[in-house]
PDB file of C-alpha atoms in Angstrom:
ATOM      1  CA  UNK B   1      19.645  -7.774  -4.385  1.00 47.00           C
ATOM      2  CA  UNK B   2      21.573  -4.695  -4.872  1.00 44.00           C
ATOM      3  CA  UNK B   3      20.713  -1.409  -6.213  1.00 42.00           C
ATOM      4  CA  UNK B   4      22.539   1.389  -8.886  1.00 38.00           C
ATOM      5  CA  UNK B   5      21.570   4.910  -7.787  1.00 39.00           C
ATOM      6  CA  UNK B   6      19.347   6.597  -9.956  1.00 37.00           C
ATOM      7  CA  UNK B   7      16.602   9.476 -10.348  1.00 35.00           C
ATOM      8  CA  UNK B   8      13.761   7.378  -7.753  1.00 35.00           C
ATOM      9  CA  UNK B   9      10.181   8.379  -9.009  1.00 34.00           C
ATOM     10  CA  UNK B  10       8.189   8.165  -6.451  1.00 35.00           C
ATOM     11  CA  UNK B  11       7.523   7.748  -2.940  1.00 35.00           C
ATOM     12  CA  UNK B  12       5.964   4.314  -2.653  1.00 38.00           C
ATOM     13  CA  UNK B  13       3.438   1.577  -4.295  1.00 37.00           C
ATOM     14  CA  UNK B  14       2.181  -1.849  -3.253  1.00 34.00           C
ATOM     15  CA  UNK B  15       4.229  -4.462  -3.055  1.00 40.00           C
ATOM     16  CA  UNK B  16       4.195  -7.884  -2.852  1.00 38.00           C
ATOM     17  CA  UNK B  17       1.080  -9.322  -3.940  1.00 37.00           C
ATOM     18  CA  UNK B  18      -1.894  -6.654  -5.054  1.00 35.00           C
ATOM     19  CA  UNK B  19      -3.698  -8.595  -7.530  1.00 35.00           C
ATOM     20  CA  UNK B  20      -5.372  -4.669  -8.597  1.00 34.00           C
ATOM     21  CA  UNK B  21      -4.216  -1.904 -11.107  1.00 34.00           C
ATOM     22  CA  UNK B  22      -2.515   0.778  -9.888  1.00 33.00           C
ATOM     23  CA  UNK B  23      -3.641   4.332 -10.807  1.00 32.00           C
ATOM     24  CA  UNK B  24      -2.096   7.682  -8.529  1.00 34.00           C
ATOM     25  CA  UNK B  25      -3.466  10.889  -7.285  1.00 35.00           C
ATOM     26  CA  UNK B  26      -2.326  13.496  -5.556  1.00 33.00           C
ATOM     27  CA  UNK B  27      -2.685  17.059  -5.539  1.00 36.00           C
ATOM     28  CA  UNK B  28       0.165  17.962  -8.119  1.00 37.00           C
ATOM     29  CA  UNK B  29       0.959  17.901 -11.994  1.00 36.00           C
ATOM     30  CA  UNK B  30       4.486  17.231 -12.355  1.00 38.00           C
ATOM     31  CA  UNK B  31       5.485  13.806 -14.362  1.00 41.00           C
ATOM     32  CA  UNK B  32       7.693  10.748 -12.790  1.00 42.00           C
ATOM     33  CA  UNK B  33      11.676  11.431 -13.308  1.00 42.00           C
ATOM     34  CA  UNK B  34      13.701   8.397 -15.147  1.00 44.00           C
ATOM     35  CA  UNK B  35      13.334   5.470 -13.016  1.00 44.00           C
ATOM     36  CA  UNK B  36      16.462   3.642 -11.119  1.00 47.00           C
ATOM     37  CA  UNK B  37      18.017   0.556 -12.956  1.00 43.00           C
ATOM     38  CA  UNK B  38      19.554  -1.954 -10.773  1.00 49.00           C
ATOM     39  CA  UNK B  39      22.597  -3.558 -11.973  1.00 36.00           C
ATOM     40  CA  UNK B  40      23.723  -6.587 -12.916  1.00 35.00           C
ATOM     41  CA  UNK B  41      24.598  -7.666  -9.391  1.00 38.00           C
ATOM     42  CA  UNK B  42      20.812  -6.325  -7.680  1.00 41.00           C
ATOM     43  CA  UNK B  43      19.340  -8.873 -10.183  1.00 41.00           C
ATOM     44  CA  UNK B  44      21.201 -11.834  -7.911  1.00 43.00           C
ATOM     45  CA  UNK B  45      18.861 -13.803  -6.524  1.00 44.00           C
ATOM     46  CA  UNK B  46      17.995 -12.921  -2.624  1.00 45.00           C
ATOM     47  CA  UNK B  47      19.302 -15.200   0.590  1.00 46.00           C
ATOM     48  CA  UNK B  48      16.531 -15.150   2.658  1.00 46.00           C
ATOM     49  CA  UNK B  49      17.566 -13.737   6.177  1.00 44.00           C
ATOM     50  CA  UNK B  50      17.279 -16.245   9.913  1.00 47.00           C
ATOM     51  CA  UNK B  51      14.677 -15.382  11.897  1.00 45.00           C
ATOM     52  CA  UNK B  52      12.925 -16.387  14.506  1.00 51.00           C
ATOM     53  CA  UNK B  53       9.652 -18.544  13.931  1.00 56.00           C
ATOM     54  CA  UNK B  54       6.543 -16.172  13.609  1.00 57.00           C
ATOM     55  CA  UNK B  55       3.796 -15.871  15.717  1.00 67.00           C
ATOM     56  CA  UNK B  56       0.811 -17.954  15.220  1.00 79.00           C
ATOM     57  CA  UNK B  57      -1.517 -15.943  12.495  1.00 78.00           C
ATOM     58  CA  UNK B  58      -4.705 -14.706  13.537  1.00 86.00           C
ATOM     59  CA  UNK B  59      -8.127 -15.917  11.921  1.00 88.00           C
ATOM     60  CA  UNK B  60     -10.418 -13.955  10.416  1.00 91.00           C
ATOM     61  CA  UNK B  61     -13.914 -15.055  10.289  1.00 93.00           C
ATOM     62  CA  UNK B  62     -16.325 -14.621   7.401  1.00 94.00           C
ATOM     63  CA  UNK B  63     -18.295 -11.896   8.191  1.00 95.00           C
ATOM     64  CA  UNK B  64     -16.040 -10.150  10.342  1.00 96.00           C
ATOM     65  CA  UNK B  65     -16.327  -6.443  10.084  1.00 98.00           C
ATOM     66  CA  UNK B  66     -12.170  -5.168  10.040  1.00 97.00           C
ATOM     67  CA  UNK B  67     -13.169  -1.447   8.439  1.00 98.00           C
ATOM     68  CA  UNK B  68     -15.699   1.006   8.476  1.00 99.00           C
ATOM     69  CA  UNK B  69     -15.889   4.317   6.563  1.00 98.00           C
ATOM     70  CA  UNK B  70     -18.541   6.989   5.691  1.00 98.00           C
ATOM     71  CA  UNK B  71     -18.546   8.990   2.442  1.00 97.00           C
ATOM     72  CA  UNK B  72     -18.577  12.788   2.507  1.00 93.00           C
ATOM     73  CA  UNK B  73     -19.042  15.032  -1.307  1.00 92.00           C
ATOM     74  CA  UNK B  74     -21.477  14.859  -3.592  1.00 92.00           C
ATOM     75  CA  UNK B  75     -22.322  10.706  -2.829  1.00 96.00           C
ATOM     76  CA  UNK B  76     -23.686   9.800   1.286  1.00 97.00           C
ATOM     77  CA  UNK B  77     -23.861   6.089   2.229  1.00 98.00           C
ATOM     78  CA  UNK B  78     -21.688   4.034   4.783  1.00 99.00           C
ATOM     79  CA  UNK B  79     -18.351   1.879   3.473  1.00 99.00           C
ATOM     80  CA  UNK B  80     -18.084  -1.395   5.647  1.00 98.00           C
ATOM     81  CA  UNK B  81     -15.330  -3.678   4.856  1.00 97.00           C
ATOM     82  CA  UNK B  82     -15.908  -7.359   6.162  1.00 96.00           C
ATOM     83  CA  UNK B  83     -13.291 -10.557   5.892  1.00 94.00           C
ATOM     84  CA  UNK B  84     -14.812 -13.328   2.839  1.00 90.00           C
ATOM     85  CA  UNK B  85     -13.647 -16.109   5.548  1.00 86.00           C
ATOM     86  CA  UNK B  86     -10.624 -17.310   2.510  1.00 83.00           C
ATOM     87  CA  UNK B  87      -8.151 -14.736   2.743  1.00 82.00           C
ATOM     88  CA  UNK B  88     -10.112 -12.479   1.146  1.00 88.00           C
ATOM     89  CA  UNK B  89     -12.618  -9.277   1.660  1.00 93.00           C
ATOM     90  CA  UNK B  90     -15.659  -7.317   0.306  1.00 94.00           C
ATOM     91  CA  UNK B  91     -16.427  -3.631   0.274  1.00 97.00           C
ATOM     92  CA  UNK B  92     -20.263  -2.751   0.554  1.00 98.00           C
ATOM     93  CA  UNK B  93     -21.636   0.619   0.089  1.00 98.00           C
ATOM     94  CA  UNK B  94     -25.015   0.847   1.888  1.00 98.00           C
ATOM     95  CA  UNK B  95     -27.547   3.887   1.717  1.00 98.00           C
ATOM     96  CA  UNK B  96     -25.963   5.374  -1.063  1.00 98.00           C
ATOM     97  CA  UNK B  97     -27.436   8.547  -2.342  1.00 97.00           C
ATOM     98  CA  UNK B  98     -26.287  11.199  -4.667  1.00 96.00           C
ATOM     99  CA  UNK B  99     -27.996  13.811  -7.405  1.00 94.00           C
ATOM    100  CA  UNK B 100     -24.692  12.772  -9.753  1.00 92.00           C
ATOM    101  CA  UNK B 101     -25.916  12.081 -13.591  1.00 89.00           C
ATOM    102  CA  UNK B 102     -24.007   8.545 -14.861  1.00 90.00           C
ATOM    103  CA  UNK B 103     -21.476   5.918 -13.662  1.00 94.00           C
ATOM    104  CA  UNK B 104     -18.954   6.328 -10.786  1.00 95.00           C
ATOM    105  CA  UNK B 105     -15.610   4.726 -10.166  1.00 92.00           C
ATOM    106  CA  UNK B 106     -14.891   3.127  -6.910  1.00 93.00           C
ATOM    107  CA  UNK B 107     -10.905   3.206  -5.567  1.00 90.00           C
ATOM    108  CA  UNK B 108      -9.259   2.459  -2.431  1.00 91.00           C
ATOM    109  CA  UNK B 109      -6.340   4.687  -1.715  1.00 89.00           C
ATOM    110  CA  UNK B 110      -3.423   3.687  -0.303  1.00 86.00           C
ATOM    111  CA  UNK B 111      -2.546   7.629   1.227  1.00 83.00           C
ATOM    112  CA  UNK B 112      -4.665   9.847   2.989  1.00 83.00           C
ATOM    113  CA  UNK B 113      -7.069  11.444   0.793  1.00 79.00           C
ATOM    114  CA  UNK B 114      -8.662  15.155   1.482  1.00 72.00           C
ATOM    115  CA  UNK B 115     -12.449  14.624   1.701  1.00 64.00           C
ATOM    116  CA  UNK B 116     -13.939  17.747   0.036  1.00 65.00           C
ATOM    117  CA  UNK B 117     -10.471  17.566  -2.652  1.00 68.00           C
ATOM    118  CA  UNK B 118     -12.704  17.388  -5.359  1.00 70.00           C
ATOM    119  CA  UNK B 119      -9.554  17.690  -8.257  1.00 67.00           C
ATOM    120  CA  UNK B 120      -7.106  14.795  -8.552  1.00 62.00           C
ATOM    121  CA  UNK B 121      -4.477  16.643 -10.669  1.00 55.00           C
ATOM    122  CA  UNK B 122      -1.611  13.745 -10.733  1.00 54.00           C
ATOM    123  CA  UNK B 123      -1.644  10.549 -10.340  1.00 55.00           C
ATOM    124  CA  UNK B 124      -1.258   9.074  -6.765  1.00 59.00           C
ATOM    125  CA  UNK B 125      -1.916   5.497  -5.077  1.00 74.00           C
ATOM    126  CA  UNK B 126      -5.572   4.635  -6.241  1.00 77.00           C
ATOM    127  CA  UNK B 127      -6.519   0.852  -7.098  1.00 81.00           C
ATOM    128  CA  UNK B 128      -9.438   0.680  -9.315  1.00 82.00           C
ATOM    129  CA  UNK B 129     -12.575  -1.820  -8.867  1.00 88.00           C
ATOM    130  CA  UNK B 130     -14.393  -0.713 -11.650  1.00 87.00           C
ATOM    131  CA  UNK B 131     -17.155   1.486 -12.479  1.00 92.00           C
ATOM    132  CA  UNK B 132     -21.026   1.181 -10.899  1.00 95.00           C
ATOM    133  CA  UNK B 133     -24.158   2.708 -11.344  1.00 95.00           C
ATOM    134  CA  UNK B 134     -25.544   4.535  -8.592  1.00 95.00           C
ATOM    135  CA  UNK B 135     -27.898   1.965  -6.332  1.00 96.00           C
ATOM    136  CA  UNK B 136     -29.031   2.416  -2.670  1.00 97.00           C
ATOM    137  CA  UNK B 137     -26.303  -0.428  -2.140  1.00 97.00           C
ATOM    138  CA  UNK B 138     -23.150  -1.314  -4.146  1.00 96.00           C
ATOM    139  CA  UNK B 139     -20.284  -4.094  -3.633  1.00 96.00           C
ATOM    140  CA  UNK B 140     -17.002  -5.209  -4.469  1.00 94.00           C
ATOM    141  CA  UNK B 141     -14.312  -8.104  -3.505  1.00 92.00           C
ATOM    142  CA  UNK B 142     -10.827  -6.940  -2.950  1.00 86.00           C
ATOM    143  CA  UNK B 143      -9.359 -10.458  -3.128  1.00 63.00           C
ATOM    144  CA  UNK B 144      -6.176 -11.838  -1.024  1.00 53.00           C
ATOM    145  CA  UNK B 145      -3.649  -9.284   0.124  1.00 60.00           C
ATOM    146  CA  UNK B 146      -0.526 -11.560   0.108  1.00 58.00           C
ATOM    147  CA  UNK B 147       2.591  -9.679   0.373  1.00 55.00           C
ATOM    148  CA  UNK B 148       5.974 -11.240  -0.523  1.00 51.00           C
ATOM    149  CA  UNK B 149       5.904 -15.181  -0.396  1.00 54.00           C
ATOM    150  CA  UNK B 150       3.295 -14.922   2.699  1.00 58.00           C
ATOM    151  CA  UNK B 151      -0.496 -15.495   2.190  1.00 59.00           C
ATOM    152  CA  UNK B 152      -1.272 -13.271   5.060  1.00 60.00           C
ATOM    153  CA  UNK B 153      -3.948 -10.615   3.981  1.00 72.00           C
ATOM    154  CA  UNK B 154      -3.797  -7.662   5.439  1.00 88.00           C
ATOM    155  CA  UNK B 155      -5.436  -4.485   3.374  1.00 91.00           C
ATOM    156  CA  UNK B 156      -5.038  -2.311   6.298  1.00 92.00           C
ATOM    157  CA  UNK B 157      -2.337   0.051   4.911  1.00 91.00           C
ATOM    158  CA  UNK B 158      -5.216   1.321   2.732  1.00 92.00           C
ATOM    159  CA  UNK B 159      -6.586   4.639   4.079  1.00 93.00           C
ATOM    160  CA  UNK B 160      -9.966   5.582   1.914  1.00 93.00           C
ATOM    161  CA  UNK B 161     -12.923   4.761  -0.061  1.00 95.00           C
ATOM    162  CA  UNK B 162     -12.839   7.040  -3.109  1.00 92.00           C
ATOM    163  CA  UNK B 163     -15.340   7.565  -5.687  1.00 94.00           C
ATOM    164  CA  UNK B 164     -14.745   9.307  -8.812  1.00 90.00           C
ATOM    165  CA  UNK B 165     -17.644  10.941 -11.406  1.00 88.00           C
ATOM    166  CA  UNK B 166     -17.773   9.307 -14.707  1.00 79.00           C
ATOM    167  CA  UNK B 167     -17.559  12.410 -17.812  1.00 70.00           C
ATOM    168  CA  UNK B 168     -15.234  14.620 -18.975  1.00 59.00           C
ATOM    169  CA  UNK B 169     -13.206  15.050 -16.663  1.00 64.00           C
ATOM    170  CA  UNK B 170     -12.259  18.915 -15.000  1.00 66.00           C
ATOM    171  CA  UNK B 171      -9.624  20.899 -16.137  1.00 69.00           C
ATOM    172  CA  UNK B 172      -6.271  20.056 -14.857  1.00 68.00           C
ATOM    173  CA  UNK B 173      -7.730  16.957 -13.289  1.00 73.00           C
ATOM    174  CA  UNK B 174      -7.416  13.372 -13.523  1.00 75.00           C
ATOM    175  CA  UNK B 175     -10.413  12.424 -11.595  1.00 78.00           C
ATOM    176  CA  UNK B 176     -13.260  14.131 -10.473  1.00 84.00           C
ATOM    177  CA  UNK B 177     -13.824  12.801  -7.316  1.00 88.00           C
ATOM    178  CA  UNK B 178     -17.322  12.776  -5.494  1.00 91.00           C
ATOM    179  CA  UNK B 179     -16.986  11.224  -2.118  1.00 93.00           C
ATOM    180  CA  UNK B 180     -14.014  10.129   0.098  1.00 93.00           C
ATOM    181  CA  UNK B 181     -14.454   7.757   3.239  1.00 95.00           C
ATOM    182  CA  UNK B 182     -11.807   7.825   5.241  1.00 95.00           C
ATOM    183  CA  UNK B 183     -11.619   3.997   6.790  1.00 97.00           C
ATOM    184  CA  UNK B 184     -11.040   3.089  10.438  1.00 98.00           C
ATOM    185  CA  UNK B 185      -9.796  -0.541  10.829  1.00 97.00           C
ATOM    186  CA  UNK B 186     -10.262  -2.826  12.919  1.00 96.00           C
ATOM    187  CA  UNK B 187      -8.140  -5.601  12.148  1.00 92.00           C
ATOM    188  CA  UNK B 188      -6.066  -7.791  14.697  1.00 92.00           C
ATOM    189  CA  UNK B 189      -2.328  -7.606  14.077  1.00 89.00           C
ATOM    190  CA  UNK B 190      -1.832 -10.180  11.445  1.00 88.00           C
ATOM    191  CA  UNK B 191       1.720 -10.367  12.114  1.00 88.00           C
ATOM    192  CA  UNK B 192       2.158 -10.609  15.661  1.00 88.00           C
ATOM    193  CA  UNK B 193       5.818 -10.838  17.176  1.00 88.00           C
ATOM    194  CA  UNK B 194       7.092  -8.687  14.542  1.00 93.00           C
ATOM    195  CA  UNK B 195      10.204  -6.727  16.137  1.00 94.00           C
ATOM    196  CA  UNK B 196      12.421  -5.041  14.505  1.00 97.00           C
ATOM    197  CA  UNK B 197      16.314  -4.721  16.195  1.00 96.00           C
ATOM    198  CA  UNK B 198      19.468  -3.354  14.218  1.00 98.00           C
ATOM    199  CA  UNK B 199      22.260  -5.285  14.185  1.00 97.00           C
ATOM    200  CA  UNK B 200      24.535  -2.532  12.791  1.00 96.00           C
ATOM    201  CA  UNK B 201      25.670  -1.983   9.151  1.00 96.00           C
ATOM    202  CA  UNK B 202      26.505  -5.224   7.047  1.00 93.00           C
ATOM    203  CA  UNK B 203      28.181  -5.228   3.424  1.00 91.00           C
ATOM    204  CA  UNK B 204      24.500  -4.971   2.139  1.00 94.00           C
ATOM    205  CA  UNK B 205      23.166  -3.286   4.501  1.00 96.00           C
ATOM    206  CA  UNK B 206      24.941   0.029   5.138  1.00 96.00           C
ATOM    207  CA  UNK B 207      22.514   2.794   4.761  1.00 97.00           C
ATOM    208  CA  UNK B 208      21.789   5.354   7.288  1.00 97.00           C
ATOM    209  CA  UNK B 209      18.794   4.115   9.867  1.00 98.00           C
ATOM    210  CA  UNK B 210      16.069   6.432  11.849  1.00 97.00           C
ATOM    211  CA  UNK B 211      15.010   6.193  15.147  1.00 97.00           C
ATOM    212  CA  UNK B 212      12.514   6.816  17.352  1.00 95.00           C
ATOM    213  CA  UNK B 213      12.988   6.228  20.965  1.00 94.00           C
ATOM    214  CA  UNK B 214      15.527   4.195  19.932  1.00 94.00           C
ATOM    215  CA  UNK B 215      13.508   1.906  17.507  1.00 96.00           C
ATOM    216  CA  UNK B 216      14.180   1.842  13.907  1.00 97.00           C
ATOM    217  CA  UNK B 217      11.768   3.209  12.182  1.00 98.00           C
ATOM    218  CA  UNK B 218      12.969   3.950   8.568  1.00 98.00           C
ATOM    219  CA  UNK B 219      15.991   3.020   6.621  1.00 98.00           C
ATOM    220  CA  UNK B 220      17.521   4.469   3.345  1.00 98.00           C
ATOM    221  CA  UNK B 221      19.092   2.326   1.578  1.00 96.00           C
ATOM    222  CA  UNK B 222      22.361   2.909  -0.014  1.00 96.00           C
ATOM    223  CA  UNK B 223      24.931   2.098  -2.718  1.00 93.00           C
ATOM    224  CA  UNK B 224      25.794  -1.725  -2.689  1.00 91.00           C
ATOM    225  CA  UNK B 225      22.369  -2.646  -0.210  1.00 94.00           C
ATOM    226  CA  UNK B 226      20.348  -5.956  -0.529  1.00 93.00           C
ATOM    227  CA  UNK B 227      17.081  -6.061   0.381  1.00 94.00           C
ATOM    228  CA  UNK B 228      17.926  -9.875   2.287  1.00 94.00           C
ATOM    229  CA  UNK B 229      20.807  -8.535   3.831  1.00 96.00           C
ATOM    230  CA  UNK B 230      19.083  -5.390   5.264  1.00 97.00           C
ATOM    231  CA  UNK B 231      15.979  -7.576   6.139  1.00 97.00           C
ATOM    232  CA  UNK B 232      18.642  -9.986   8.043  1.00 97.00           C
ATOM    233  CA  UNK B 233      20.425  -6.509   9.671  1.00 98.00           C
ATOM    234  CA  UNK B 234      17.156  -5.977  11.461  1.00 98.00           C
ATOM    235  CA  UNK B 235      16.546  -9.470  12.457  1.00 97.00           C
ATOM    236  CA  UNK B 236      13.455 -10.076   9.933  1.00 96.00           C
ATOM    237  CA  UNK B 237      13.165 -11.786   6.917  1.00 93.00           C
ATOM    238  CA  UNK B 238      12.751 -10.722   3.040  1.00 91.00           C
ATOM    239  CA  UNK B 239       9.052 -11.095   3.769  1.00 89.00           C
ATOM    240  CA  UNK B 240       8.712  -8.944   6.587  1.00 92.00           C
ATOM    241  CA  UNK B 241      10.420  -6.374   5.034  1.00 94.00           C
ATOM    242  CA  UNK B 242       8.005  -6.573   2.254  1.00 90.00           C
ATOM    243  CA  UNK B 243       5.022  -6.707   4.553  1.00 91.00           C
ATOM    244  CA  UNK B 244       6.238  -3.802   6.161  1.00 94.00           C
ATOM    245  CA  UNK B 245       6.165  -1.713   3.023  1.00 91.00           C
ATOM    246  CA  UNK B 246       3.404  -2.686   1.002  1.00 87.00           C
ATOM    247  CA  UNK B 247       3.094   0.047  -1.056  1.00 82.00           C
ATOM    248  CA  UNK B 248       6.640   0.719  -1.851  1.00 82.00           C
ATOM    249  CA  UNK B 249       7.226   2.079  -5.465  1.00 73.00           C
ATOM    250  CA  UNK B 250       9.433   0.186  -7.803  1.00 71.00           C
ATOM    251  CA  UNK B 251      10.701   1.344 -11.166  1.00 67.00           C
ATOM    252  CA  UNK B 252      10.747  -2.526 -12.571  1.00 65.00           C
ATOM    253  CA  UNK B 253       8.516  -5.707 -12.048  1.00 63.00           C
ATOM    254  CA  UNK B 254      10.636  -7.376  -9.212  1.00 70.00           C
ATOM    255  CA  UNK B 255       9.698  -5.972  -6.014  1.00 68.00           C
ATOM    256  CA  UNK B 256      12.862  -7.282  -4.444  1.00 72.00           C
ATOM    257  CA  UNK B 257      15.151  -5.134  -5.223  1.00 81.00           C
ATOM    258  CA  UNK B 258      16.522  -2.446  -3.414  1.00 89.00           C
ATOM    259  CA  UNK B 259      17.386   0.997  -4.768  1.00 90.00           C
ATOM    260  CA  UNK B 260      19.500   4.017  -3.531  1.00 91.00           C
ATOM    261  CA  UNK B 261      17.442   6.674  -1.680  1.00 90.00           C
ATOM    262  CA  UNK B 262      14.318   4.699  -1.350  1.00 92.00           C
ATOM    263  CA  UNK B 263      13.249   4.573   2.540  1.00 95.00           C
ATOM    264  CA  UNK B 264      12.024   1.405   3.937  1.00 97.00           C
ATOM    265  CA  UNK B 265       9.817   1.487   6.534  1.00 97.00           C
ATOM    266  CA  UNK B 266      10.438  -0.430   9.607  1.00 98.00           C
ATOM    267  CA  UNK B 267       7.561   0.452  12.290  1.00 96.00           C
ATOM    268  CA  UNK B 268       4.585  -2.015  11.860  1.00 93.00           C
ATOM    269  CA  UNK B 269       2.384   0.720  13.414  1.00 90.00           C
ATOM    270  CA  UNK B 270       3.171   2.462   9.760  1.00 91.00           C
ATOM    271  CA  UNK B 271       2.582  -0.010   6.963  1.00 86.00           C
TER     272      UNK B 271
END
């Protein structure tokens, strides 16, 4: 697909295969610009890019614990996040106490959210799973995390547990939040093998490419690019590329197209 410059919005949102709203917070108030429009030719449909077969996918048990978290603010109680056993997982919220009046909000956050932050004055990557109240234990099924055409979950790109008060909310704020966990996961790599090599700049592929110790790492894309054809530059496919930026931000519905000064992320250890 290939993408028309124009004013870019944003710095990233999930791709692929969230089956959540999207809300955002961060700790600013100024509005989205005009989003990009691809043209007629980023609308063509992708060729997906030769690679090599993947590694065999690891299995996650039901049960298995892959995230942990504990709340600090006004709410205390431990976050654990556990594998359903079918592609999917649950968030439980155990020994929750708090002096909060009414209902709270639970989010996960897909950036690093300042415990003790307790304004959200613009909107930033939360996903919403609906509103609770207070009990000493709470949970919540996030569902599959496919990205792209691959079922392969893999939620671990999310940083935080955020809770938000019910109310009117503060001045200047979108959210009041109460509590952040930050969560540690402990997930095997669900896409093992992935390597990323640059094959040097292609008709669709001609943006400029950072490195780090001489591993890609990030790549803007430019005038002209196609996602397939800078998937295929790097010796991945389409769906890797996805995987490796789940919570890219697109202006329109089809996260497959590429658009001039977005960066696409390239290091696995940075989804």
């Amino acid at each position: 697909m290939t993408g028309r410059e124009q004013n870019w919005w944003g710095r990233r949102m999930l791709g692929g295969g969230l089956a959540v709203a999207v809300l955002v917070v961060v700790a600013a108030c100024t509005g989205p610009a005009e989003p990009r429009v691809p043209t007629e030719a980023a609308t063509m449909a992708p060729t997906e890019s030769a690679a090599p077969a993947a590694a065999p996918r690891p299995t996650l048990d039901g049960g298995q614990v892959v995230a942990t978290g504990t709340l600090a603010g006004d709410v205390a109680g431990t976050v654990t996040i556990t594998a359903t056993g079918d592609d999917g997982f649950g968030v439980r919220i155990d020994d929750l106490e708090t002096e909060l009046d009414g209902t709270l909000s639970a989010y996960l956050s897909t950036e690093p959210f300042v415990p003790g932050e307790y304004c959200a004055s613009r909107r930033a990557g939360l996903h919403g799973f609906g509103d609770f109240t207070p009990a000493p234990t709470y949970s919540f099924a996030l569902g599959g995390f496919g990205h792209g055409d691959s079922s392969w979950p893999d939620p671990a790109y999310l940083d935080d547990v955020v809770l938000t008060r019910s109310g009117a909310p503060l001045e200047d704020c979108f959210y009041a939040v109460a509590a952040v966990a930050p969560l540690t996961w402990t997930m095997p790599d669900m896409r093992p093998g992935l390597v990323v090599t640059d094959a040097g700049s292609t008709g669709g592929a001609r943006g400029n490419v950072e490195l780090s110790d001489g591993v890609p790492i990030d790549y803007a894309v430019a005038d002209d690019d196609r996602l397939a054809e800078i998937a295929a530059r790097f010796g991945i496919t389409l769906d890797d590329l996805l995987y490796l930026n789940p919570a890219r931000l697109v202006p329109g519905d089809d996260p497959a197209l590429a658009y001039v000064g977005e960066v696409l992320n390239l290091d696995p250890a940075n989804r």
